[in-house]
Amino acid sequence: MLNLSGLSLSCEYQPFVCPHTQRIHGYEALARFYLEQGQAIAPNLVFEQLHEASEQLAAVEFQAKAFQLKHAPQNQRLFVNVDPHAVDGAYTQKLLDLLSQHPQLTVEIIENTCVSDAELANRLFHQFKAANIQVALDDIGAPHSMLSIDLMMNVDYLKFDRYWLKLIDAPHGIALLGALIEFGKRTGKQCILEGIETEAQLQLARELNIDLVQGFLFKPWFIRPEQSERLIC
């Protein structure tokens, strides 16, 4: 088990890029954690442990978002991930007040893995929209996820998981992705494809008429602030 109080918190900003012009549309802020010696710890290990203590999870989620907003690239749209389990309680209004301060913010809600998660994500969606915060549905099509029709109909952005890139040679898979993108276009949503690592994948995104892409092909454009801070939990 990790000694969470011995970790430091920072983040990484990964760009969303137009596949046609390669202009940056904004950045996604991703939490990063480090041991005292500077060694990086996989974020999923930290959050898996935090999920066993809801108050700690909420506290760390709030601290991470405050850090990400403070060090965000200027004059750029910022996307932040919000775990519905981290704001289902006393921290909800506090987090809404914090996020509402950023003029160009989109909140990414993780797609659902069970019915109770779907209900929680839907409640959170309505709270963000009431606060005039744009919302993206994340991880659409990931192997572990369900498909929330209500969220798909109402969010501002659709983010398609990297798993779709494994279906390049599967006609039915590409047909389904194309249909979902067309739905996004017809309903005024921006469509984002994750996991772009090669020029061939970038060309596929162009052919699919994806609005924005994200991935390690654009690693030279990633931004990491020099600052970090002690994790409070």
Short mmCIF file of C-alpha atoms in Angstrom, two decimals:
data_model
loop_
_atom_site.label_atom_id
_atom_site.label_comp_id
_atom_site.label_asym_id
_atom_site.label_seq_id
_atom_site.Cartn_x
_atom_site.Cartn_y
_atom_site.Cartn_z
CA MET A 1 0.00 0.00 0.00
CA LEU A 2 1.27 3.47 -0.89
CA ASN A 3 2.05 6.05 1.76
CA LEU A 4 -0.06 8.77 0.16
CA SER A 5 1.09 11.48 2.55
CA GLY A 6 4.63 10.96 1.26
CA LEU A 7 3.70 11.71 -2.35
CA SER A 8 3.92 14.96 -4.26
CA LEU A 9 1.33 16.13 -6.77
CA SER A 10 1.85 17.67 -10.19
CA CYS A 11 0.21 17.34 -13.60
CA GLU A 12 0.72 17.08 -17.34
CA TYR A 13 -1.12 18.99 -20.06
CA GLN A 14 -1.71 17.06 -23.28
CA PRO A 15 -2.98 18.99 -26.32
CA PHE A 16 -6.10 18.41 -28.38
CA VAL A 17 -5.10 18.95 -32.00
CA CYS A 18 -7.12 19.53 -35.17
CA PRO A 19 -6.08 16.65 -37.49
CA HIS A 20 -6.47 18.83 -40.58
CA THR A 21 -4.62 22.01 -39.51
CA GLN A 22 -2.63 20.61 -36.53
CA ARG A 23 -3.66 23.67 -34.54
CA ILE A 24 -4.09 23.20 -30.77
CA HIS A 25 -7.69 23.53 -29.56
CA GLY A 26 -6.94 23.12 -25.85
CA TYR A 27 -5.26 20.88 -23.28
CA GLU A 28 -6.31 18.01 -21.05
CA ALA A 29 -4.88 18.19 -17.54
CA LEU A 30 -3.78 14.83 -16.14
CA ALA A 31 -2.71 14.25 -12.54
CA ARG A 32 0.83 13.03 -11.85
CA PHE A 33 2.26 11.70 -8.59
CA TYR A 34 5.85 11.30 -7.38
CA LEU A 35 7.74 9.71 -4.50
CA GLU A 36 10.05 11.85 -2.36
CA GLN A 37 13.00 10.63 -4.46
CA GLY A 38 11.27 11.93 -7.60
CA GLN A 39 10.14 8.56 -8.99
CA ALA A 40 6.83 8.68 -10.83
CA ILE A 41 3.91 6.61 -9.54
CA ALA A 42 1.22 5.43 -11.96
CA PRO A 43 -1.85 7.61 -11.29
CA ASN A 44 -4.22 4.63 -11.50
CA LEU A 45 -2.46 3.04 -8.48
CA VAL A 46 -3.03 6.18 -6.43
CA PHE A 47 -6.69 6.53 -7.41
CA GLU A 48 -7.40 2.82 -6.88
CA GLN A 49 -6.21 3.20 -3.29
CA LEU A 50 -8.13 6.45 -2.84
CA HIS A 51 -11.35 4.78 -3.95
CA GLU A 52 -11.25 2.84 -0.70
CA ALA A 53 -11.55 6.08 1.30
CA SER A 54 -14.14 8.48 -0.15
CA GLU A 55 -13.13 11.52 1.92
CA GLN A 56 -9.49 11.17 0.89
CA LEU A 57 -10.54 10.72 -2.74
CA ALA A 58 -12.59 13.93 -2.62
CA ALA A 59 -9.77 15.87 -0.95
CA VAL A 60 -7.15 14.74 -3.47
CA GLU A 61 -9.49 15.35 -6.42
CA PHE A 62 -10.08 18.92 -5.25
CA GLN A 63 -6.37 19.54 -4.66
CA ALA A 64 -5.50 18.13 -8.09
CA LYS A 65 -8.05 20.31 -9.86
CA ALA A 66 -6.91 23.43 -7.99
CA PHE A 67 -3.31 22.69 -9.03
CA GLN A 68 -4.31 22.05 -12.67
CA LEU A 69 -6.24 25.31 -12.93
CA LYS A 70 -3.46 27.30 -11.28
CA HIS A 71 -0.74 26.12 -13.69
CA ALA A 72 -2.82 25.74 -16.87
CA PRO A 73 -1.61 27.18 -20.19
CA GLN A 74 -2.95 30.69 -20.61
CA ASN A 75 -5.73 31.57 -23.06
CA GLN A 76 -6.45 27.92 -23.88
CA ARG A 77 -9.49 25.76 -23.31
CA LEU A 78 -8.78 23.39 -20.43
CA PHE A 79 -10.23 19.88 -20.02
CA VAL A 80 -10.17 18.24 -16.59
CA ASN A 81 -11.24 14.75 -15.57
CA VAL A 82 -13.73 14.42 -12.74
CA ASP A 83 -14.44 11.11 -11.04
CA PRO A 84 -18.15 11.15 -10.06
CA HIS A 85 -17.31 9.24 -6.87
CA ALA A 86 -15.04 12.09 -5.77
CA VAL A 87 -17.73 14.76 -5.77
CA ASP A 88 -20.75 12.88 -4.49
CA GLY A 89 -20.94 14.65 -1.14
CA ALA A 90 -19.63 17.65 0.78
CA TYR A 91 -17.02 18.54 -1.88
CA THR A 92 -19.56 18.93 -4.69
CA GLN A 93 -20.33 22.62 -4.28
CA LYS A 94 -16.72 23.41 -3.37
CA LEU A 95 -15.50 21.82 -6.60
CA LEU A 96 -18.23 23.48 -8.67
CA ASP A 97 -17.23 26.88 -7.27
CA LEU A 98 -13.58 26.20 -8.12
CA LEU A 99 -14.21 25.02 -11.67
CA SER A 100 -16.64 27.83 -12.42
CA GLN A 101 -13.80 30.33 -12.02
CA HIS A 102 -12.03 29.13 -15.20
CA PRO A 103 -13.36 30.94 -18.30
CA GLN A 104 -12.70 28.13 -20.81
CA LEU A 105 -13.31 24.86 -18.99
CA THR A 106 -14.67 21.48 -20.05
CA VAL A 107 -15.19 18.70 -17.52
CA GLU A 108 -14.66 15.13 -18.70
CA ILE A 109 -16.95 12.59 -17.05
CA ILE A 110 -15.73 9.00 -17.13
CA GLU A 111 -18.10 6.73 -18.98
CA ASN A 112 -20.00 4.33 -16.79
CA THR A 113 -19.05 0.82 -15.70
CA CYS A 114 -22.34 0.00 -13.91
CA VAL A 115 -25.89 1.31 -13.56
CA SER A 116 -25.21 3.12 -10.27
CA ASP A 117 -22.22 4.87 -11.86
CA ALA A 118 -24.44 5.91 -14.78
CA GLU A 119 -26.97 7.48 -12.42
CA LEU A 120 -24.22 9.27 -10.48
CA ALA A 121 -22.60 10.59 -13.68
CA ASN A 122 -25.96 11.86 -14.93
CA ARG A 123 -26.60 13.77 -11.68
CA LEU A 124 -23.14 15.27 -11.88
CA PHE A 125 -23.68 16.24 -15.53
CA HIS A 126 -26.75 18.28 -14.65
CA GLN A 127 -24.88 20.03 -11.83
CA PHE A 128 -22.07 21.06 -14.19
CA LYS A 129 -24.49 22.28 -16.85
CA ALA A 130 -26.39 24.30 -14.25
CA ALA A 131 -23.05 25.97 -13.44
CA ASN A 132 -22.54 26.75 -17.18
CA ILE A 133 -19.61 24.34 -17.45
CA GLN A 134 -19.19 22.35 -20.67
CA VAL A 135 -19.08 18.56 -20.36
CA ALA A 136 -17.34 15.83 -22.36
CA LEU A 137 -18.18 12.13 -22.18
CA ASP A 138 -14.87 10.27 -21.84
CA ASP A 139 -13.75 6.72 -22.77
CA ILE A 140 -16.58 6.01 -25.23
CA GLY A 141 -16.04 2.49 -26.53
CA ALA A 142 -13.47 1.38 -23.94
CA PRO A 143 -13.78 -2.40 -23.32
CA HIS A 144 -14.81 -1.89 -19.66
CA SER A 145 -17.42 0.78 -20.30
CA MET A 146 -21.15 0.94 -20.84
CA LEU A 147 -22.92 3.34 -23.17
CA SER A 148 -24.90 6.09 -21.45
CA ILE A 149 -27.47 7.26 -24.00
CA ASP A 150 -28.60 10.22 -21.86
CA LEU A 151 -25.05 11.52 -21.53
CA MET A 152 -24.27 10.97 -25.21
CA MET A 153 -27.32 13.01 -26.20
CA ASN A 154 -26.59 15.96 -23.92
CA VAL A 155 -22.83 16.47 -23.55
CA ASP A 156 -20.82 19.02 -25.55
CA TYR A 157 -17.92 16.70 -26.52
CA LEU A 158 -17.68 12.99 -27.35
CA LYS A 159 -14.28 11.44 -26.55
CA PHE A 160 -13.67 8.12 -28.25
CA ASP A 161 -11.33 5.67 -26.54
CA ARG A 162 -8.10 4.49 -28.19
CA TYR A 163 -9.66 1.02 -28.44
CA TRP A 164 -11.37 2.10 -31.67
CA LEU A 165 -7.95 2.22 -33.34
CA LYS A 166 -7.75 -1.56 -32.98
CA LEU A 167 -10.81 -1.82 -35.20
CA ILE A 168 -9.24 -0.22 -38.29
CA ASP A 169 -9.53 -3.49 -40.23
CA ALA A 170 -12.96 -4.40 -38.81
CA PRO A 171 -15.63 -2.97 -41.17
CA HIS A 172 -18.41 -3.14 -38.58
CA GLY A 173 -16.27 -1.38 -35.97
CA ILE A 174 -15.35 1.50 -38.26
CA ALA A 175 -18.97 1.72 -39.45
CA LEU A 176 -20.16 2.09 -35.86
CA LEU A 177 -17.54 4.72 -35.07
CA GLY A 178 -18.45 6.61 -38.24
CA ALA A 179 -22.13 6.54 -37.26
CA LEU A 180 -21.37 7.89 -33.78
CA ILE A 181 -19.23 10.67 -35.27
CA GLU A 182 -22.05 11.52 -37.67
CA PHE A 183 -24.44 11.67 -34.71
CA GLY A 184 -22.04 14.08 -33.01
CA LYS A 185 -21.87 16.27 -36.11
CA ARG A 186 -25.65 16.38 -36.52
CA THR A 187 -26.18 17.37 -32.89
CA GLY A 188 -23.51 20.07 -32.70
CA LYS A 189 -20.96 18.16 -30.63
CA GLN A 190 -17.18 18.11 -31.01
CA CYS A 191 -15.70 14.62 -31.50
CA ILE A 192 -12.27 13.68 -30.10
CA LEU A 193 -10.27 10.52 -30.86
CA GLU A 194 -7.70 9.44 -28.27
CA GLY A 195 -4.55 7.37 -28.67
CA ILE A 196 -3.08 8.81 -31.87
CA GLU A 197 0.52 7.60 -32.08
CA THR A 198 1.30 7.33 -35.81
CA GLU A 199 0.80 9.34 -38.99
CA ALA A 200 -1.41 6.52 -40.31
CA GLN A 201 -3.74 6.90 -37.33
CA LEU A 202 -3.77 10.66 -37.85
CA GLN A 203 -4.78 10.10 -41.49
CA LEU A 204 -7.58 7.78 -40.34
CA ALA A 205 -8.86 10.54 -38.07
CA ARG A 206 -8.93 12.90 -41.05
CA GLU A 207 -10.85 10.38 -43.13
CA LEU A 208 -13.36 9.91 -40.31
CA ASN A 209 -13.83 13.68 -40.12
CA ILE A 210 -12.87 13.74 -36.43
CA ASP A 211 -12.73 17.27 -35.01
CA LEU A 212 -9.81 16.77 -32.62
CA VAL A 213 -7.19 14.15 -31.78
CA GLN A 214 -4.97 13.43 -28.80
CA GLY A 215 -2.02 11.12 -28.27
CA PHE A 216 1.71 10.51 -28.06
CA LEU A 217 2.24 11.59 -31.66
CA PHE A 218 2.12 15.09 -30.16
CA LYS A 219 4.35 14.36 -27.16
CA PRO A 220 6.75 17.25 -28.02
CA TRP A 221 3.80 19.55 -27.30
CA PHE A 222 3.07 18.10 -23.84
CA ILE A 223 3.54 20.60 -20.99
CA ARG A 224 4.66 19.79 -17.46
CA PRO A 225 4.86 22.56 -14.86
CA GLU A 226 8.11 22.74 -12.93
CA GLN A 227 6.21 23.06 -9.66
CA SER A 228 4.76 20.31 -7.48
CA GLU A 229 3.22 20.23 -4.04
CA ARG A 230 2.84 17.80 -1.16
CA LEU A 231 -0.26 15.66 -1.41
CA ILE A 232 -2.80 16.51 1.28
CA CYS A 233 -4.84 13.57 2.49
#
